[in-house]
PDB file of C-alpha atoms in Angstrom:
ATOM      1  CA  MET A   1     -17.744  42.864  -3.985  1.00 51.00           C
ATOM      2  CA  THR A   2     -16.186  44.841  -6.840  1.00 53.00           C
ATOM      3  CA  THR A   3     -15.498  43.425 -10.288  1.00 50.00           C
ATOM      4  CA  ALA A   4     -11.762  43.510  -9.565  1.00 50.00           C
ATOM      5  CA  GLN A   5     -12.235  41.560  -6.339  1.00 51.00           C
ATOM      6  CA  THR A   6     -14.425  39.001  -8.104  1.00 48.00           C
ATOM      7  CA  THR A   7     -11.811  38.538 -10.812  1.00 46.00           C
ATOM      8  CA  GLN A   8      -9.068  38.141  -8.221  1.00 49.00           C
ATOM      9  CA  ALA A   9     -11.044  35.577  -6.192  1.00 52.00           C
ATOM     10  CA  ALA A  10     -12.057  33.455  -9.191  1.00 52.00           C
ATOM     11  CA  PRO A  11      -9.690  30.551  -9.807  1.00 54.00           C
ATOM     12  CA  ARG A  12      -7.741  30.697 -13.030  1.00 61.00           C
ATOM     13  CA  PRO A  13      -8.431  28.078 -15.718  1.00 55.00           C
ATOM     14  CA  ALA A  14      -5.083  26.401 -15.004  1.00 49.00           C
ATOM     15  CA  ALA A  15      -6.004  26.051 -11.326  1.00 49.00           C
ATOM     16  CA  ARG A  16      -9.402  24.584 -12.198  1.00 52.00           C
ATOM     17  CA  ALA A  17      -7.776  22.109 -14.578  1.00 49.00           C
ATOM     18  CA  ASP A  18      -5.246  21.154 -11.906  1.00 52.00           C
ATOM     19  CA  ARG A  19      -8.023  20.400  -9.417  1.00 56.00           C
ATOM     20  CA  GLY A  20      -9.828  18.388 -12.090  1.00 56.00           C
ATOM     21  CA  ARG A  21      -6.778  16.166 -12.504  1.00 64.00           C
ATOM     22  CA  ALA A  22      -6.481  15.503  -8.756  1.00 72.00           C
ATOM     23  CA  PRO A  23      -8.687  12.351  -8.780  1.00 84.00           C
ATOM     24  CA  TYR A  24      -6.555  10.886 -11.561  1.00 90.00           C
ATOM     25  CA  ARG A  25      -3.417  11.475  -9.509  1.00 92.00           C
ATOM     26  CA  THR A  26      -5.082   9.760  -6.556  1.00 93.00           C
ATOM     27  CA  ASP A  27      -6.049   6.811  -8.753  1.00 95.00           C
ATOM     28  CA  ALA A  28      -2.512   6.523 -10.124  1.00 96.00           C
ATOM     29  CA  ALA A  29      -1.094   6.643  -6.587  1.00 96.00           C
ATOM     30  CA  LEU A  30      -3.450   3.878  -5.443  1.00 97.00           C
ATOM     31  CA  ILE A  31      -2.486   1.718  -8.419  1.00 97.00           C
ATOM     32  CA  LEU A  32       1.222   2.168  -7.658  1.00 98.00           C
ATOM     33  CA  LEU A  33       0.636   1.278  -4.017  1.00 97.00           C
ATOM     34  CA  THR A  34      -1.291  -1.844  -5.013  1.00 97.00           C
ATOM     35  CA  VAL A  35       1.581  -2.941  -7.262  1.00 98.00           C
ATOM     36  CA  THR A  36       3.814  -2.404  -4.218  1.00 98.00           C
ATOM     37  CA  ALA A  37       1.611  -4.681  -2.117  1.00 97.00           C
ATOM     38  CA  GLY A  38       1.700  -7.397  -4.786  1.00 97.00           C
ATOM     39  CA  ILE A  39       5.497  -7.294  -5.014  1.00 98.00           C
ATOM     40  CA  THR A  40       5.829  -7.220  -1.233  1.00 97.00           C
ATOM     41  CA  ASP A  41       3.615 -10.264  -0.738  1.00 97.00           C
ATOM     42  CA  ALA A  42       5.505 -12.150  -3.459  1.00 97.00           C
ATOM     43  CA  ILE A  43       8.817 -11.396  -1.740  1.00 97.00           C
ATOM     44  CA  SER A  44       7.556 -12.329   1.708  1.00 96.00           C
ATOM     45  CA  PHE A  45       5.824 -15.521   0.623  1.00 94.00           C
ATOM     46  CA  LEU A  46       8.517 -16.811  -1.722  1.00 95.00           C
ATOM     47  CA  GLY A  47      11.580 -15.354  -0.030  1.00 95.00           C
ATOM     48  CA  LEU A  48      10.733 -15.127   3.683  1.00 94.00           C
ATOM     49  CA  GLY A  49       9.328 -18.518   4.510  1.00 88.00           C
ATOM     50  CA  GLY A  50       5.786 -18.542   3.152  1.00 89.00           C
ATOM     51  CA  VAL A  51       4.183 -15.627   4.975  1.00 93.00           C
ATOM     52  CA  PHE A  52       2.255 -12.591   3.746  1.00 95.00           C
ATOM     53  CA  THR A  53       3.098  -9.079   4.881  1.00 96.00           C
ATOM     54  CA  ALA A  54       0.220  -7.280   3.122  1.00 95.00           C
ATOM     55  CA  ASN A  55      -2.563  -9.872   3.154  1.00 92.00           C
ATOM     56  CA  MET A  56      -3.225 -10.626   6.820  1.00 92.00           C
ATOM     57  CA  THR A  57      -6.202 -12.872   6.072  1.00 88.00           C
ATOM     58  CA  GLY A  58      -3.873 -15.336   4.378  1.00 86.00           C
ATOM     59  CA  ASN A  59      -1.727 -15.484   7.503  1.00 86.00           C
ATOM     60  CA  LEU A  60      -4.693 -16.643   9.577  1.00 85.00           C
ATOM     61  CA  VAL A  61      -5.091 -19.575   7.217  1.00 84.00           C
ATOM     62  CA  LEU A  62      -1.363 -20.323   7.374  1.00 81.00           C
ATOM     63  CA  VAL A  63      -1.385 -20.418  11.184  1.00 79.00           C
ATOM     64  CA  GLY A  64      -4.396 -22.743  11.118  1.00 76.00           C
ATOM     65  CA  MET A  65      -2.634 -25.018   8.641  1.00 75.00           C
ATOM     66  CA  ALA A  66       0.519 -25.012  10.786  1.00 71.00           C
ATOM     67  CA  ALA A  67      -1.455 -26.741  13.553  1.00 69.00           C
ATOM     68  CA  THR A  68      -1.703 -29.834  11.347  1.00 70.00           C
ATOM     69  CA  SER A  69       1.987 -29.828  10.425  1.00 65.00           C
ATOM     70  CA  GLN A  70       4.029 -33.005  10.856  1.00 60.00           C
ATOM     71  CA  GLU A  71       6.824 -30.967  12.451  1.00 59.00           C
ATOM     72  CA  SER A  72       7.266 -30.812  16.204  1.00 56.00           C
ATOM     73  CA  TRP A  73       5.576 -27.933  18.050  1.00 49.00           C
ATOM     74  CA  PRO A  74       8.881 -26.166  18.848  1.00 53.00           C
ATOM     75  CA  GLU A  75       9.709 -26.181  15.132  1.00 57.00           C
ATOM     76  CA  VAL A  76       6.244 -24.912  14.254  1.00 50.00           C
ATOM     77  CA  LEU A  77       6.526 -22.111  16.805  1.00 52.00           C
ATOM     78  CA  ARG A  78       9.952 -21.112  15.518  1.00 56.00           C
ATOM     79  CA  GLY A  79       8.701 -21.267  11.953  1.00 67.00           C
ATOM     80  CA  ASP A  80       5.195 -20.429  10.764  1.00 77.00           C
ATOM     81  CA  VAL A  81       3.907 -19.034  14.051  1.00 79.00           C
ATOM     82  CA  LEU A  82       6.920 -16.760  14.557  1.00 83.00           C
ATOM     83  CA  ARG A  83       6.749 -15.443  11.019  1.00 87.00           C
ATOM     84  CA  CYS A  84       2.988 -14.870  11.067  1.00 87.00           C
ATOM     85  CA  THR A  85       3.167 -13.222  14.498  1.00 89.00           C
ATOM     86  CA  ALA A  86       5.907 -10.859  13.304  1.00 91.00           C
ATOM     87  CA  SER A  87       3.768 -10.003  10.284  1.00 95.00           C
ATOM     88  CA  PHE A  88       0.584  -9.438  12.299  1.00 93.00           C
ATOM     89  CA  ALA A  89       2.372  -7.321  14.903  1.00 95.00           C
ATOM     90  CA  GLY A  90       4.140  -5.204  12.297  1.00 96.00           C
ATOM     91  CA  PHE A  91       0.994  -4.647  10.244  1.00 97.00           C
ATOM     92  CA  ALA A  92      -1.067  -3.653  13.285  1.00 96.00           C
ATOM     93  CA  LEU A  93       1.663  -1.309  14.505  1.00 97.00           C
ATOM     94  CA  GLY A  94       1.942   0.289  11.070  1.00 97.00           C
ATOM     95  CA  MET A  95      -1.797   0.847  10.827  1.00 96.00           C
ATOM     96  CA  PHE A  96      -1.989   2.277  14.334  1.00 97.00           C
ATOM     97  CA  ALA A  97       0.869   4.691  13.705  1.00 95.00           C
ATOM     98  CA  GLY A  98      -0.497   5.632  10.287  1.00 95.00           C
ATOM     99  CA  PHE A  99      -3.989   6.366  11.560  1.00 94.00           C
ATOM    100  CA  ARG A 100      -2.558   8.380  14.447  1.00 93.00           C
ATOM    101  CA  LEU A 101      -0.659  10.502  11.949  1.00 91.00           C
ATOM    102  CA  LEU A 102      -3.815  10.995   9.906  1.00 91.00           C
ATOM    103  CA  ARG A 103      -5.722  11.974  13.040  1.00 85.00           C
ATOM    104  CA  ALA A 104      -3.073  14.507  14.001  1.00 78.00           C
ATOM    105  CA  ARG A 105      -3.019  15.948  10.516  1.00 72.00           C
ATOM    106  CA  PRO A 106      -6.085  15.259   8.379  1.00 58.00           C
ATOM    107  CA  ALA A 107      -5.342  14.625   4.693  1.00 62.00           C
ATOM    108  CA  GLY A 108      -1.771  13.830   5.724  1.00 81.00           C
ATOM    109  CA  SER A 109      -1.382  10.749   3.539  1.00 89.00           C
ATOM    110  CA  VAL A 110       1.877  12.111   2.128  1.00 92.00           C
ATOM    111  CA  ARG A 111       3.376  12.180   5.589  1.00 91.00           C
ATOM    112  CA  VAL A 112       2.168   8.660   6.283  1.00 94.00           C
ATOM    113  CA  LEU A 113       3.596   7.402   2.999  1.00 95.00           C
ATOM    114  CA  GLY A 114       6.892   9.006   3.953  1.00 95.00           C
ATOM    115  CA  SER A 115       7.015   6.698   6.962  1.00 95.00           C
ATOM    116  CA  GLY A 116       6.286   3.750   4.697  1.00 96.00           C
ATOM    117  CA  LEU A 117       9.038   4.834   2.333  1.00 97.00           C
ATOM    118  CA  ALA A 118      11.537   4.844   5.202  1.00 97.00           C
ATOM    119  CA  LEU A 119      10.463   1.325   6.173  1.00 97.00           C
ATOM    120  CA  HIS A 120      10.882   0.123   2.588  1.00 97.00           C
ATOM    121  CA  ALA A 121      14.405   1.563   2.653  1.00 98.00           C
ATOM    122  CA  VAL A 122      15.147  -0.335   5.878  1.00 97.00           C
ATOM    123  CA  PHE A 123      13.801  -3.525   4.320  1.00 97.00           C
ATOM    124  CA  LEU A 124      15.878  -3.023   1.171  1.00 97.00           C
ATOM    125  CA  ALA A 125      19.057  -2.501   3.206  1.00 97.00           C
ATOM    126  CA  GLY A 126      18.414  -5.621   5.289  1.00 97.00           C
ATOM    127  CA  TRP A 127      17.454  -7.690   2.256  1.00 97.00           C
ATOM    128  CA  VAL A 128      20.618  -6.767   0.363  1.00 97.00           C
ATOM    129  CA  ALA A 129      22.782  -7.244   3.469  1.00 96.00           C
ATOM    130  CA  ALA A 130      21.384 -10.774   3.839  1.00 96.00           C
ATOM    131  CA  ASP A 131      22.030 -11.411   0.134  1.00 96.00           C
ATOM    132  CA  ALA A 132      18.290 -12.058  -0.374  1.00 96.00           C
ATOM    133  CA  ASP A 133      18.504 -15.136   1.851  1.00 94.00           C
ATOM    134  CA  PRO A 134      18.007 -14.117   5.510  1.00 94.00           C
ATOM    135  CA  GLY A 135      18.147 -16.537   8.429  1.00 89.00           C
ATOM    136  CA  THR A 136      15.359 -17.055  10.933  1.00 84.00           C
ATOM    137  CA  ALA A 137      16.043 -14.044  13.164  1.00 88.00           C
ATOM    138  CA  ALA A 138      16.896 -11.660  10.317  1.00 93.00           C
ATOM    139  CA  GLY A 139      13.921 -12.957   8.356  1.00 92.00           C
ATOM    140  CA  ALA A 140      11.555 -12.224  11.251  1.00 92.00           C
ATOM    141  CA  GLY A 141      12.922  -8.696  11.445  1.00 95.00           C
ATOM    142  CA  LEU A 142      12.468  -8.172   7.712  1.00 97.00           C
ATOM    143  CA  ILE A 143       8.940  -9.562   7.896  1.00 96.00           C
ATOM    144  CA  ALA A 144       8.114  -7.115  10.691  1.00 96.00           C
ATOM    145  CA  ALA A 145       9.575  -4.170   8.740  1.00 97.00           C
ATOM    146  CA  SER A 146       7.737  -5.130   5.551  1.00 97.00           C
ATOM    147  CA  ALA A 147       4.425  -5.694   7.355  1.00 97.00           C
ATOM    148  CA  THR A 148       4.761  -2.384   9.196  1.00 98.00           C
ATOM    149  CA  ALA A 149       5.267  -0.639   5.848  1.00 98.00           C
ATOM    150  CA  MET A 150       2.121  -2.327   4.530  1.00 97.00           C
ATOM    151  CA  GLY A 151       0.136  -1.308   7.605  1.00 97.00           C
ATOM    152  CA  VAL A 152       1.265   2.280   7.163  1.00 97.00           C
ATOM    153  CA  GLN A 153       0.316   2.078   3.475  1.00 96.00           C
ATOM    154  CA  THR A 154      -3.160   0.811   4.384  1.00 96.00           C
ATOM    155  CA  ALA A 155      -3.714   3.850   6.605  1.00 95.00           C
ATOM    156  CA  ALA A 156      -2.433   6.185   3.890  1.00 95.00           C
ATOM    157  CA  ALA A 157      -4.777   4.660   1.310  1.00 94.00           C
ATOM    158  CA  ARG A 158      -7.696   5.032   3.706  1.00 92.00           C
ATOM    159  CA  GLY A 159      -6.714   8.676   4.110  1.00 91.00           C
ATOM    160  CA  LEU A 160      -6.921   9.168   0.340  1.00 91.00           C
ATOM    161  CA  ASP A 161     -10.587   8.065   0.648  1.00 89.00           C
ATOM    162  CA  ARG A 162     -11.180   6.836  -2.890  1.00 89.00           C
ATOM    163  CA  ALA A 163     -13.871   4.199  -3.519  1.00 88.00           C
ATOM    164  CA  GLY A 164     -12.991   2.370  -0.287  1.00 88.00           C
ATOM    165  CA  ILE A 165      -9.729   1.049  -1.750  1.00 92.00           C
ATOM    166  CA  THR A 166      -7.074  -0.091   0.729  1.00 91.00           C
ATOM    167  CA  THR A 167      -4.367  -1.337  -1.748  1.00 94.00           C
ATOM    168  CA  THR A 168      -3.104  -4.120   0.553  1.00 93.00           C
ATOM    169  CA  PHE A 169      -6.107  -6.454   0.422  1.00 88.00           C
ATOM    170  CA  VAL A 170      -8.545  -6.376  -2.465  1.00 90.00           C
ATOM    171  CA  THR A 171     -11.355  -8.782  -1.581  1.00 90.00           C
ATOM    172  CA  GLY A 172     -13.494  -5.774  -0.676  1.00 90.00           C
ATOM    173  CA  THR A 173     -12.560  -4.102  -3.956  1.00 92.00           C
ATOM    174  CA  LEU A 174     -13.612  -7.213  -5.903  1.00 93.00           C
ATOM    175  CA  THR A 175     -16.861  -7.371  -3.917  1.00 93.00           C
ATOM    176  CA  SER A 176     -17.614  -3.701  -4.616  1.00 92.00           C
ATOM    177  CA  LEU A 177     -16.818  -4.144  -8.316  1.00 93.00           C
ATOM    178  CA  VAL A 178     -19.090  -7.150  -8.792  1.00 95.00           C
ATOM    179  CA  SER A 179     -21.832  -5.661  -6.605  1.00 94.00           C
ATOM    180  CA  GLY A 180     -21.779  -2.430  -8.579  1.00 93.00           C
ATOM    181  CA  LEU A 181     -21.883  -4.205 -11.932  1.00 93.00           C
ATOM    182  CA  ALA A 182     -24.742  -6.430 -10.764  1.00 95.00           C
ATOM    183  CA  GLN A 183     -26.724  -3.361  -9.692  1.00 94.00           C
ATOM    184  CA  GLY A 184     -25.893  -1.332 -12.780  1.00 92.00           C
ATOM    185  CA  ASP A 185     -23.591   1.049 -10.908  1.00 90.00           C
ATOM    186  CA  ARG A 186     -20.375   1.407 -12.907  1.00 90.00           C
ATOM    187  CA  ARG A 187     -18.878   4.227 -10.861  1.00 89.00           C
ATOM    188  CA  HIS A 188     -15.265   3.398 -10.010  1.00 92.00           C
ATOM    189  CA  ALA A 189     -15.503   0.141 -12.002  1.00 94.00           C
ATOM    190  CA  ALA A 190     -12.472   1.038 -14.105  1.00 95.00           C
ATOM    191  CA  LEU A 191     -10.425   1.981 -11.038  1.00 95.00           C
ATOM    192  CA  ARG A 192     -11.396  -1.175  -9.150  1.00 95.00           C
ATOM    193  CA  THR A 193     -10.506  -3.309 -12.162  1.00 96.00           C
ATOM    194  CA  ALA A 194      -7.166  -1.524 -12.399  1.00 96.00           C
ATOM    195  CA  ILE A 195      -6.508  -2.200  -8.702  1.00 96.00           C
ATOM    196  CA  LEU A 196      -7.143  -5.928  -9.138  1.00 96.00           C
ATOM    197  CA  THR A 197      -4.881  -5.966 -12.189  1.00 97.00           C
ATOM    198  CA  ALA A 198      -2.195  -4.036 -10.315  1.00 97.00           C
ATOM    199  CA  LEU A 199      -2.083  -6.621  -7.532  1.00 97.00           C
ATOM    200  CA  LEU A 200      -1.706  -9.390 -10.099  1.00 97.00           C
ATOM    201  CA  ALA A 201       1.026  -7.428 -11.881  1.00 98.00           C
ATOM    202  CA  GLY A 202       2.837  -6.818  -8.594  1.00 98.00           C
ATOM    203  CA  GLY A 203       2.832 -10.516  -7.763  1.00 97.00           C
ATOM    204  CA  LEU A 204       4.189 -11.310 -11.216  1.00 98.00           C
ATOM    205  CA  ILE A 205       6.925  -8.685 -10.964  1.00 97.00           C
ATOM    206  CA  GLY A 206       7.949  -9.897  -7.514  1.00 97.00           C
ATOM    207  CA  GLY A 207       8.053 -13.531  -8.613  1.00 97.00           C
ATOM    208  CA  VAL A 208      10.123 -12.794 -11.717  1.00 98.00           C
ATOM    209  CA  LEU A 209      12.595 -10.646  -9.798  1.00 97.00           C
ATOM    210  CA  LEU A 210      13.037 -13.293  -7.098  1.00 97.00           C
ATOM    211  CA  ALA A 211      13.742 -15.859  -9.778  1.00 97.00           C
ATOM    212  CA  TYR A 212      16.185 -13.829 -11.877  1.00 97.00           C
ATOM    213  CA  ALA A 213      17.442 -10.896  -9.766  1.00 97.00           C
ATOM    214  CA  PRO A 214      16.627 -11.615  -6.112  1.00 96.00           C
ATOM    215  CA  ARG A 215      18.800  -8.860  -4.621  1.00 95.00           C
ATOM    216  CA  ALA A 216      16.933  -6.263  -6.685  1.00 96.00           C
ATOM    217  CA  ALA A 217      13.470  -7.581  -5.777  1.00 97.00           C
ATOM    218  CA  ALA A 218      13.050  -5.193  -2.840  1.00 97.00           C
ATOM    219  CA  LEU A 219      13.815  -2.070  -4.893  1.00 97.00           C
ATOM    220  CA  PRO A 220      10.537  -1.646  -6.875  1.00 97.00           C
ATOM    221  CA  PRO A 221       8.358  -1.193  -3.738  1.00 97.00           C
ATOM    222  CA  LEU A 222      10.598   1.674  -2.675  1.00 97.00           C
ATOM    223  CA  VAL A 223      10.409   3.300  -6.110  1.00 97.00           C
ATOM    224  CA  ALA A 224       6.646   2.777  -6.458  1.00 97.00           C
ATOM    225  CA  THR A 225       5.954   4.230  -3.004  1.00 97.00           C
ATOM    226  CA  ALA A 226       8.091   7.258  -3.824  1.00 97.00           C
ATOM    227  CA  GLY A 227       6.099   7.700  -7.041  1.00 96.00           C
ATOM    228  CA  ALA A 228       2.814   7.488  -5.128  1.00 96.00           C
ATOM    229  CA  MET A 229       4.099  10.087  -2.673  1.00 95.00           C
ATOM    230  CA  ALA A 230       4.989  12.441  -5.513  1.00 94.00           C
ATOM    231  CA  LEU A 231       1.505  12.081  -6.969  1.00 94.00           C
ATOM    232  CA  CYS A 232      -0.086  12.781  -3.591  1.00 90.00           C
ATOM    233  CA  VAL A 233       2.077  15.859  -3.080  1.00 87.00           C
ATOM    234  CA  ARG A 234       1.006  17.165  -6.495  1.00 72.00           C
ATOM    235  CA  ARG A 235      -2.613  16.286  -5.688  1.00 62.00           C
ATOM    236  CA  GLY A 236      -2.588  18.243  -2.450  1.00 55.00           C
ATOM    237  CA  ARG A 237      -0.799  21.315  -3.752  1.00 55.00           C
ATOM    238  CA  PRO A 238      -3.179  24.191  -4.378  1.00 47.00           C
ATOM    239  CA  GLY A 239      -3.210  25.765  -7.809  1.00 44.00           C
ATOM    240  CA  ARG A 240      -1.021  28.784  -8.283  1.00 39.00           C
ATOM    241  CA  GLY A 241      -3.992  30.859  -9.130  1.00 36.00           C
ATOM    242  CA  SER A 242      -6.282  29.758  -6.319  1.00 36.00           C
ATOM    243  CA  ALA A 243      -7.566  32.321  -3.883  1.00 33.00           C
ATOM    244  CA  GLY A 244      -6.418  32.409  -0.309  1.00 32.00           C
ATOM    245  CA  ALA A 245      -8.704  31.857   2.659  1.00 31.00           C
ATOM    246  CA  GLY A 246     -10.982  34.705   3.655  1.00 25.00           C
TER     247      GLY A 246
END
């Protein structure tokens, strides 16, 4: 290979720096998505009848608790069971579709997040149309849309493949953080701590918005998901000075 060819093939400093910033963009995207999950769960639990659309484990507990309710079984079925079933079905469907997209196009988290963004837009439209107070049928539809968006987001986060973070449920993240600290492994400790903080912040934001500006509560998840998408697009874009294949 000639000196000229070597010079042409070598990545420019700007391209190397851009690749070096890619993990930070991924981390920022994951933090934004975790804030989204916190807001979404706050909206669904406080505004859609006490159900989670990101944290499916909590729904299992809610269904178990519903069995001891003093309400009649038809009321229970129309209430907690219907809402939790809509959430479970939507989340599973979102994950399945998201993972299929990732399988068809590896490293396609941007595409998957685009699907989630569309679902957030649908939820926002329905939420505003119902004046932030949907009835039983409309509420079940909104729960399904929100849970599907969270399932899609879970697949997208898995596609980003960063420290095992899923963004929608963080028990595993807490376990990995504490396990690492106990064993003297502080890799990803800062990111995992930020993820836990982001979920807390999302819940706080969602609760405050529902209390003081309920119609606007569904807007931040849309904005945050769009921001995460932008970061992932920038992350996946090759540097201007990078060499082509071959």
